[in-house]
Amino acid sequence: NKQVLLKNYVTGFPKESDMEIVEGSITLKVPEGSSDVVLLKNLYLSCDPYMRLLMYKDTPVSLGFHYSPGSPLTAFGVSKVVESGDPNYKKDDLVWGVTKWEEYSLVPSAQILFKIDHTDVPLSYYTGILGMPGMTAYGGFFELGCPKKGEKVFVSAASGAVGQLVGQFAKLTGCYVVGSAGSQEKVDILKNKLGFDEAFNYKEESNLDAALKRYFPEGIDIYFENVGGKTLDAVLLNMRSHGRILVCGMISQYNLSQAEGVTNMAYLIYKEIKMQGFIVSQFYPLYPKFLEFILPHIREGKIAYVEDIVEGLESGPAALVGLFSGQNFGKKVLAIAPQ
Ligand code: NDP
């Protein structure tokens, strides 16, 4: 049972050598009499920015699980049930939820979030558009953002797992949407495949305030925040009165021992802006409603989804490290046992 272990707690930018690949030796059997444990064969494993936060000795987030040196990385994944002590699951059920970066995982059945009933779409989608990032974009944008037709929306890390969906949800609502991303290739995809009205490469802009003024001469109604730091500071100067900032992530800050100062917070007052952070788990009860909304859009080709799939657990450490320099192009997924 191959596994990716955390080797040591991490400070600064993560390195591939902070993780190691080993042949683990879990007993591939549900313990006799346990009614709340399942044995999973992991098919696709998700590679997400929050995983870095769990590599701190004192992680600032509480997600119900943490990392410790010598243990496999806990992560979202799509799995097949091999054996179940829990009567709610049976052999060969397809599920998605919280598993581990290994080939087989013995996990509490409570970590399974949902059974997978729809298999006419790629199974890997349940790590992305039909999984945690999809719920993040849906809940954050629709439930908290309350978007209205005609509003002006800005999305950072726009080509990532979450951002590409927020942009498309904004277009479906009739908003004007602009995304920022870290390469010309990503900008082209945003405009030509994902339907953003405009997009720009933030690495090429010496003055982010000027860039935002170019795309939002009347200001921004909704900012979907994925990066933090300098981008947030420039956005604050460009919000419209009563605008909303949905704080989903701040990836530019995750590896810094001292967070970058944001200097324009007073604009929250001047423009009466509502700024709200959130964690996706609050939206899980909406999953059935979300599927009803999104599956027809996927099937009819009205929503596109860009994935960046790499093979095997061996690709895991580089994939995770690469998120912090924009190496991924869309949702990063490890294919472990593709179906
Ligand atoms: P992805 O893993 O798909 O992509 C991350 C992207 O962030 C990279 O590809 C890179 O793209 C960009 N990036 C990396 N470093 C920086 C930097 N220093 N400055 C600006 N951009 C950077 O991301 P997700 O879509 O999965 O996640 C997006 C954000 O949402 C993250 O902050 C994540 O932590 C957060 N999140 C929060 C959740 C919640 O419950 N609140 C749930 C899920 C995600 P580029 O080439 O454009 O630089």
CSV table of C-alpha atoms and ligand atoms in Angstrom, one decimal:
chain,number,residue,atom,x,y,z
A,1,ASN,CA,0.0,0.0,0.0
A,2,LYS,CA,2.0,3.0,-1.3
A,3,GLN,CA,1.6,6.2,0.7
A,4,VAL,CA,2.7,9.8,0.7
A,5,LEU,CA,3.9,10.7,4.2
A,6,LEU,CA,4.7,14.1,5.7
A,7,LYS,CA,8.3,13.9,6.7
A,8,ASN,CA,8.5,17.0,8.8
A,9,TYR,CA,6.5,20.1,9.7
A,10,VAL,CA,7.1,22.8,7.2
A,11,THR,CA,8.1,26.4,7.4
A,12,GLY,CA,8.2,28.6,4.4
A,13,PHE,CA,7.5,27.3,0.9
A,14,PRO,CA,6.9,23.5,0.9
A,15,LYS,CA,9.5,21.3,-0.9
A,16,GLU,CA,9.0,17.9,-2.4
A,17,SER,CA,11.5,16.6,0.2
A,18,ASP,CA,9.1,17.5,3.0
A,19,MET,CA,7.1,14.5,1.9
A,20,GLU,CA,8.2,10.9,1.2
A,21,ILE,CA,6.8,7.9,-0.6
A,22,VAL,CA,6.8,4.6,1.2
A,23,GLU,CA,5.3,1.2,1.0
A,24,GLY,CA,3.0,1.3,4.0
A,25,SER,CA,1.7,-1.7,5.8
A,26,ILE,CA,-1.9,-1.2,6.9
A,27,THR,CA,-3.9,-4.3,7.4
A,28,LEU,CA,-6.2,-4.3,4.4
A,29,LYS,CA,-9.2,-5.5,6.5
A,30,VAL,CA,-12.0,-3.8,8.4
A,31,PRO,CA,-11.5,-4.8,12.1
A,32,GLU,CA,-14.0,-7.5,13.2
A,33,GLY,CA,-17.2,-6.1,14.7
A,34,SER,CA,-16.5,-2.4,13.8
A,35,SER,CA,-19.6,-0.8,12.4
A,36,ASP,CA,-18.1,2.6,11.6
A,37,VAL,CA,-15.0,1.8,9.5
A,38,VAL,CA,-14.6,1.3,5.8
A,39,LEU,CA,-11.8,0.1,3.6
A,40,LEU,CA,-11.4,2.3,0.5
A,41,LYS,CA,-9.5,1.9,-2.7
A,42,ASN,CA,-8.6,5.4,-3.7
A,43,LEU,CA,-9.2,6.1,-7.4
A,44,TYR,CA,-8.5,9.9,-7.6
A,45,LEU,CA,-6.9,12.0,-5.0
A,46,SER,CA,-7.3,15.8,-4.7
A,47,CYS,CA,-4.4,18.2,-4.4
A,48,ASP,CA,-5.4,21.4,-2.6
A,49,PRO,CA,-3.8,24.5,-1.3
A,50,TYR,CA,-5.2,24.1,2.3
A,51,MET,CA,-3.0,21.0,2.6
A,52,ARG,CA,0.0,23.3,3.0
A,53,LEU,CA,-1.7,24.9,6.0
A,54,LEU,CA,-2.0,21.5,7.7
A,55,MET,CA,1.8,21.1,7.4
A,56,TYR,CA,2.4,23.8,10.1
A,57,LYS,CA,3.0,22.4,13.5
A,58,ASP,CA,0.4,24.8,14.8
A,59,THR,CA,-2.0,24.9,11.9
A,60,PRO,CA,-4.3,27.9,11.9
A,61,VAL,CA,-7.2,26.0,10.4
A,62,SER,CA,-9.4,23.5,12.1
A,63,LEU,CA,-10.8,21.1,9.6
A,64,GLY,CA,-11.3,18.1,11.9
A,65,PHE,CA,-8.0,16.5,10.9
A,66,HIS,CA,-4.3,17.5,11.0
A,67,TYR,CA,-1.0,16.3,9.7
A,68,SER,CA,1.8,14.8,11.7
A,69,PRO,CA,5.2,13.7,10.6
A,70,GLY,CA,5.3,10.0,9.6
A,71,SER,CA,1.6,9.9,8.7
A,72,PRO,CA,0.0,9.9,5.3
A,73,LEU,CA,-1.5,13.2,4.1
A,74,THR,CA,-5.2,13.3,4.7
A,75,ALA,CA,-7.0,14.7,1.6
A,76,PHE,CA,-10.2,14.6,-0.4
A,77,GLY,CA,-10.6,11.8,-2.9
A,78,VAL,CA,-12.9,9.6,-4.9
A,79,SER,CA,-12.8,6.0,-3.8
A,80,LYS,CA,-14.4,2.6,-4.2
A,81,VAL,CA,-15.6,0.7,-1.1
A,82,VAL,CA,-13.6,-2.5,-0.8
A,83,GLU,CA,-15.1,-3.6,2.5
A,84,SER,CA,-17.5,-1.9,4.9
A,85,GLY,CA,-18.4,-2.4,8.6
A,86,ASP,CA,-21.0,0.4,8.2
A,87,PRO,CA,-24.3,-1.0,6.9
A,88,ASN,CA,-24.8,2.2,4.9
A,89,TYR,CA,-22.0,1.3,2.5
A,90,LYS,CA,-21.4,-1.9,0.5
A,91,LYS,CA,-18.6,-3.3,-1.6
A,92,ASP,CA,-18.1,-1.4,-4.9
A,93,ASP,CA,-20.0,1.7,-3.8
A,94,LEU,CA,-18.3,4.8,-5.3
A,95,VAL,CA,-17.9,7.6,-2.7
A,96,TRP,CA,-16.2,10.9,-2.3
A,97,GLY,CA,-14.9,12.4,1.0
A,98,VAL,CA,-11.9,12.6,3.2
A,99,THR,CA,-9.4,9.9,2.6
A,100,LYS,CA,-5.6,9.7,2.5
A,101,TRP,CA,-2.8,10.0,0.0
A,102,GLU,CA,-2.3,6.2,-0.3
A,103,GLU,CA,-3.6,3.4,-2.5
A,104,TYR,CA,-6.0,1.9,0.1
A,105,SER,CA,-7.3,3.7,3.2
A,106,LEU,CA,-9.0,2.4,6.3
A,107,VAL,CA,-11.1,5.4,7.4
A,108,PRO,CA,-14.1,6.1,9.7
A,109,SER,CA,-17.2,5.9,7.6
A,110,ALA,CA,-18.1,9.4,8.9
A,111,GLN,CA,-15.4,10.8,6.6
A,112,ILE,CA,-17.3,9.7,3.6
A,113,LEU,CA,-19.2,12.7,2.5
A,114,PHE,CA,-21.4,11.5,-0.3
A,115,LYS,CA,-22.1,8.4,-2.4
A,116,ILE,CA,-21.6,8.9,-6.1
A,117,ASP,CA,-24.8,8.1,-8.0
A,118,HIS,CA,-24.0,9.8,-11.4
A,119,THR,CA,-21.2,8.2,-13.3
A,120,ASP,CA,-21.9,9.6,-16.8
A,121,VAL,CA,-19.5,12.4,-16.0
A,122,PRO,CA,-15.8,11.8,-15.3
A,123,LEU,CA,-15.2,10.4,-11.9
A,124,SER,CA,-12.3,12.7,-11.3
A,125,TYR,CA,-14.9,15.6,-11.3
A,126,TYR,CA,-15.8,14.5,-7.8
A,127,THR,CA,-12.5,16.0,-6.6
A,128,GLY,CA,-13.3,19.3,-8.3
A,129,ILE,CA,-16.4,20.6,-10.0
A,130,LEU,CA,-18.7,18.0,-8.3
A,131,GLY,CA,-16.7,17.9,-5.1
A,132,MET,CA,-15.3,20.2,-2.5
A,133,PRO,CA,-14.1,23.0,-4.8
A,134,GLY,CA,-17.4,23.0,-6.7
A,135,MET,CA,-19.3,23.4,-3.4
A,136,THR,CA,-16.8,26.2,-2.4
A,137,ALA,CA,-17.6,28.2,-5.6
A,138,TYR,CA,-21.3,27.5,-5.4
A,139,GLY,CA,-21.8,28.3,-1.7
A,140,GLY,CA,-19.4,31.2,-1.6
A,141,PHE,CA,-20.7,32.9,-4.7
A,142,PHE,CA,-24.4,32.2,-4.7
A,143,GLU,CA,-25.2,31.8,-1.0
A,144,LEU,CA,-22.9,34.5,0.5
A,145,GLY,CA,-22.3,36.7,-2.5
A,146,CYS,CA,-26.0,37.0,-3.5
A,147,PRO,CA,-25.1,38.1,-7.0
A,148,LYS,CA,-27.5,40.1,-9.2
A,149,LYS,CA,-27.6,40.4,-12.9
A,150,GLY,CA,-25.4,43.2,-14.3
A,151,GLU,CA,-23.1,43.3,-11.3
A,152,LYS,CA,-19.3,43.5,-11.8
A,153,VAL,CA,-17.4,40.6,-10.4
A,154,PHE,CA,-13.6,40.1,-10.0
A,155,VAL,CA,-12.1,36.6,-9.4
A,156,SER,CA,-8.4,36.0,-8.5
A,157,ALA,CA,-6.6,32.7,-9.1
A,158,ALA,CA,-9.3,32.5,-11.7
A,159,SER,CA,-8.1,29.5,-13.6
A,160,GLY,CA,-7.8,27.3,-10.5
A,161,ALA,CA,-10.3,24.7,-9.3
A,162,VAL,CA,-12.6,27.2,-7.6
A,163,GLY,CA,-12.0,30.4,-9.6
A,164,GLN,CA,-12.9,28.9,-13.0
A,165,LEU,CA,-16.3,27.9,-11.6
A,166,VAL,CA,-17.0,31.2,-9.9
A,167,GLY,CA,-16.4,33.0,-13.2
A,168,GLN,CA,-18.8,30.8,-15.0
A,169,PHE,CA,-21.4,31.0,-12.3
A,170,ALA,CA,-21.1,34.8,-12.6
A,171,LYS,CA,-21.7,34.6,-16.3
A,172,LEU,CA,-24.7,32.4,-15.8
A,173,THR,CA,-26.1,35.1,-13.5
A,174,GLY,CA,-25.6,37.8,-16.1
A,175,CYS,CA,-22.7,39.5,-14.4
A,176,TYR,CA,-19.6,41.1,-16.0
A,177,VAL,CA,-16.6,39.0,-14.9
A,178,VAL,CA,-12.9,39.6,-15.0
A,179,GLY,CA,-10.3,37.1,-13.7
A,180,SER,CA,-6.6,37.3,-12.9
A,181,ALA,CA,-4.2,34.5,-13.4
A,182,GLY,CA,-0.4,34.0,-13.6
A,183,SER,CA,0.3,33.3,-17.3
A,184,GLN,CA,-0.8,34.4,-20.8
A,185,GLU,CA,-1.9,30.8,-21.5
A,186,LYS,CA,-4.2,30.9,-18.5
A,187,VAL,CA,-5.6,34.3,-19.5
A,188,ASP,CA,-6.4,32.9,-23.0
A,189,ILE,CA,-8.3,29.9,-21.5
A,190,LEU,CA,-10.3,32.2,-19.2
A,191,LYS,CA,-11.4,34.4,-22.1
A,192,ASN,CA,-11.8,31.8,-24.9
A,193,LYS,CA,-12.9,28.6,-23.1
A,194,LEU,CA,-14.4,29.7,-19.8
A,195,GLY,CA,-16.3,32.7,-20.9
A,196,PHE,CA,-14.8,35.4,-18.7
A,197,ASP,CA,-15.4,38.9,-20.2
A,198,GLU,CA,-11.8,39.9,-19.5
A,199,ALA,CA,-8.8,38.4,-17.9
A,200,PHE,CA,-5.3,39.7,-17.1
A,201,ASN,CA,-1.9,38.3,-16.1
A,202,TYR,CA,-1.3,39.8,-12.6
A,203,LYS,CA,2.5,39.0,-12.9
A,204,GLU,CA,2.7,41.4,-15.9
A,205,GLU,CA,1.0,44.3,-14.1
A,206,SER,CA,3.3,46.7,-12.3
A,207,ASN,CA,0.3,48.5,-10.9
A,208,LEU,CA,-2.6,46.3,-9.9
A,209,ASP,CA,-4.7,49.4,-8.9
A,210,ALA,CA,-4.4,50.7,-12.4
A,211,ALA,CA,-5.1,47.3,-13.9
A,212,LEU,CA,-8.4,47.1,-11.9
A,213,LYS,CA,-9.3,50.7,-12.9
A,214,ARG,CA,-8.9,49.6,-16.5
A,215,TYR,CA,-11.3,46.7,-16.3
A,216,PHE,CA,-13.7,48.2,-13.6
A,217,PRO,CA,-14.0,52.0,-14.4
A,218,GLU,CA,-17.2,52.0,-12.2
A,219,GLY,CA,-15.8,49.7,-9.5
A,220,ILE,CA,-16.3,46.1,-8.4
A,221,ASP,CA,-19.5,44.8,-6.8
A,222,ILE,CA,-18.2,41.3,-5.8
A,223,TYR,CA,-14.6,40.2,-5.3
A,224,PHE,CA,-14.1,36.5,-4.9
A,225,GLU,CA,-10.8,36.4,-3.0
A,226,ASN,CA,-8.5,33.5,-3.5
A,227,VAL,CA,-5.0,35.1,-3.1
A,228,GLY,CA,-4.9,37.9,-0.6
A,229,GLY,CA,-1.9,40.2,-0.2
A,230,LYS,CA,-1.3,42.9,-2.8
A,231,THR,CA,-4.3,41.9,-4.9
A,232,LEU,CA,-6.6,42.4,-1.9
A,233,ASP,CA,-5.0,45.8,-1.2
A,234,ALA,CA,-5.6,46.9,-4.8
A,235,VAL,CA,-9.2,45.6,-4.8
A,236,LEU,CA,-10.1,47.5,-1.7
A,237,LEU,CA,-9.4,50.7,-3.6
A,238,ASN,CA,-11.7,49.7,-6.4
A,239,MET,CA,-14.8,48.4,-4.6
A,240,ARG,CA,-18.1,50.0,-5.2
A,241,SER,CA,-20.3,51.2,-2.3
A,242,HIS,CA,-22.0,48.2,-0.6
A,243,GLY,CA,-19.8,45.7,-2.5
A,244,ARG,CA,-19.1,42.3,-1.1
A,245,ILE,CA,-15.7,40.6,-0.6
A,246,LEU,CA,-16.0,36.8,-0.3
A,247,VAL,CA,-12.8,35.6,1.4
A,248,CYS,CA,-12.4,32.0,0.2
A,249,GLY,CA,-8.6,31.8,0.3
A,250,MET,CA,-5.3,33.7,0.5
A,251,ILE,CA,-2.8,31.5,-1.2
A,252,SER,CA,-0.2,34.2,-1.4
A,253,GLN,CA,0.0,34.2,2.4
A,254,TYR,CA,0.1,30.5,3.2
A,255,ASN,CA,3.9,30.2,3.1
A,256,LEU,CA,4.8,33.5,4.8
A,257,SER,CA,5.9,33.5,8.4
A,258,GLN,CA,4.7,37.1,8.6
A,259,ALA,CA,1.6,38.0,6.6
A,260,GLU,CA,1.9,40.9,4.1
A,261,GLY,CA,0.3,44.1,5.5
A,262,VAL,CA,-2.9,45.1,3.8
A,263,THR,CA,-3.0,48.9,4.0
A,264,ASN,CA,-6.4,49.8,2.5
A,265,MET,CA,-8.7,48.2,5.0
A,266,ALA,CA,-10.3,51.6,5.9
A,267,TYR,CA,-12.1,51.3,2.5
A,268,LEU,CA,-14.4,48.8,4.2
A,269,ILE,CA,-15.8,51.8,6.0
A,270,TYR,CA,-15.6,54.4,3.3
A,271,LYS,CA,-17.5,52.1,0.8
A,272,GLU,CA,-19.6,50.2,3.4
A,273,ILE,CA,-18.2,46.9,2.1
A,274,LYS,CA,-19.2,43.5,3.5
A,275,MET,CA,-16.2,41.2,3.8
A,276,GLN,CA,-16.9,37.6,4.8
A,277,GLY,CA,-14.6,34.6,5.2
A,278,PHE,CA,-16.0,31.1,5.0
A,279,ILE,CA,-15.2,27.4,5.0
A,280,VAL,CA,-16.9,25.1,2.5
A,281,SER,CA,-18.2,22.5,5.0
A,282,GLN,CA,-21.0,24.8,5.9
A,283,PHE,CA,-22.5,24.3,2.4
A,284,TYR,CA,-22.4,20.5,2.3
A,285,PRO,CA,-26.2,20.3,3.3
A,286,LEU,CA,-26.8,22.0,-0.1
A,287,TYR,CA,-25.1,19.2,-2.1
A,288,PRO,CA,-28.2,17.6,-3.5
A,289,LYS,CA,-29.5,21.1,-4.6
A,290,PHE,CA,-26.1,21.8,-6.1
A,291,LEU,CA,-26.0,18.6,-8.1
A,292,GLU,CA,-29.5,19.4,-9.5
A,293,PHE,CA,-28.2,22.7,-10.7
A,294,ILE,CA,-24.8,21.7,-12.0
A,295,LEU,CA,-25.2,18.3,-13.6
A,296,PRO,CA,-27.5,19.5,-16.4
A,297,HIS,CA,-25.1,22.4,-17.1
A,298,ILE,CA,-22.2,19.9,-17.4
A,299,ARG,CA,-24.2,17.5,-19.6
A,300,GLU,CA,-25.4,20.3,-21.9
A,301,GLY,CA,-21.9,21.7,-22.2
A,302,LYS,CA,-22.9,25.0,-20.6
A,303,ILE,CA,-20.1,24.7,-18.0
A,304,ALA,CA,-16.6,23.7,-18.8
A,305,TYR,CA,-14.1,22.3,-16.4
A,306,VAL,CA,-10.3,22.3,-16.8
A,307,GLU,CA,-8.5,19.6,-15.0
A,308,ASP,CA,-4.8,18.9,-14.6
A,309,ILE,CA,-4.4,15.2,-14.0
A,310,VAL,CA,-1.1,13.5,-13.1
A,311,GLU,CA,-0.5,9.8,-12.6
A,312,GLY,CA,0.2,8.1,-9.4
A,313,LEU,CA,1.2,8.9,-5.8
A,314,GLU,CA,4.8,9.5,-7.0
A,315,SER,CA,3.5,12.7,-8.7
A,316,GLY,CA,1.9,14.0,-5.5
A,317,PRO,CA,4.7,15.9,-3.8
A,318,ALA,CA,5.6,17.9,-6.9
A,319,ALA,CA,1.9,18.5,-7.7
A,320,LEU,CA,1.3,20.0,-4.2
A,321,VAL,CA,4.4,22.1,-4.2
A,322,GLY,CA,3.6,23.3,-7.7
A,323,LEU,CA,0.3,24.9,-6.6
A,324,PHE,CA,2.3,27.7,-5.0
A,325,SER,CA,4.0,28.7,-8.2
A,326,GLY,CA,1.0,28.3,-10.5
A,327,GLN,CA,2.3,25.1,-12.1
A,328,ASN,CA,-1.2,23.6,-12.2
A,329,PHE,CA,-3.5,24.4,-15.0
A,330,GLY,CA,-7.0,24.0,-13.6
A,331,LYS,CA,-7.9,21.5,-10.9
A,332,LYS,CA,-4.9,19.4,-9.9
A,333,VAL,CA,-5.8,15.7,-9.5
A,334,LEU,CA,-3.7,12.6,-8.8
A,335,ALA,CA,-5.0,9.6,-10.8
A,336,ILE,CA,-4.3,6.5,-8.6
A,337,ALA,CA,-6.5,3.8,-10.1
A,338,PRO,CA,-8.5,5.5,-12.9
A,339,GLN,CA,-11.7,3.7,-13.8
B,1,NDP,P1,-5.8,25.8,-7.2
B,1,NDP,O1,-5.0,24.8,-6.5
B,1,NDP,O2,-6.6,25.2,-8.3
B,1,NDP,O3,-4.9,26.9,-7.8
B,1,NDP,C1,-4.1,27.7,-7.0
B,1,NDP,C2,-3.6,28.8,-7.8
B,1,NDP,O4,-3.3,29.9,-7.0
B,1,NDP,C3,-2.3,28.5,-8.6
B,1,NDP,O5,-2.5,27.7,-9.7
B,1,NDP,C4,-1.8,29.9,-8.9
B,1,NDP,O6,-2.3,30.3,-10.1
B,1,NDP,C5,-2.4,30.7,-7.8
B,1,NDP,N1,-1.3,31.2,-6.9
B,1,NDP,C6,-0.4,30.5,-6.2
B,1,NDP,N2,0.4,31.3,-5.5
B,1,NDP,C7,0.0,32.6,-5.7
B,1,NDP,C8,0.4,33.8,-5.3
B,1,NDP,N3,1.4,34.0,-4.5
B,1,NDP,N4,-0.3,34.9,-5.7
B,1,NDP,C9,-1.3,34.8,-6.6
B,1,NDP,N5,-1.8,33.6,-7.0
B,1,NDP,C10,-1.1,32.5,-6.6
B,1,NDP,O7,-6.6,26.6,-6.2
B,1,NDP,P2,-8.1,26.3,-5.7
B,1,NDP,O8,-9.0,26.9,-6.7
B,1,NDP,O9,-8.3,24.9,-5.2
B,1,NDP,O10,-8.1,27.3,-4.4
B,1,NDP,C11,-8.2,28.7,-4.6
B,1,NDP,C12,-8.2,29.3,-3.2
B,1,NDP,O11,-9.4,28.9,-2.5
B,1,NDP,C13,-7.0,28.9,-2.3
B,1,NDP,O12,-6.6,30.0,-1.6
B,1,NDP,C14,-7.6,27.9,-1.4
B,1,NDP,O13,-6.9,27.8,-0.2
B,1,NDP,C15,-9.0,28.4,-1.2
B,1,NDP,N6,-10.0,27.4,-0.9
B,1,NDP,C16,-10.8,27.7,0.2
B,1,NDP,C17,-11.8,26.9,0.6
B,1,NDP,C18,-12.7,27.3,1.8
B,1,NDP,O14,-13.4,26.4,2.3
B,1,NDP,N7,-12.6,28.5,2.2
B,1,NDP,C19,-12.1,25.6,-0.1
B,1,NDP,C20,-11.2,25.4,-1.3
B,1,NDP,C21,-10.3,26.3,-1.6
B,1,NDP,P3,-1.6,31.5,-11.0
B,1,NDP,O15,-0.9,30.9,-12.1
B,1,NDP,O16,-2.8,32.3,-11.4
B,1,NDP,O17,-0.7,32.3,-10.1
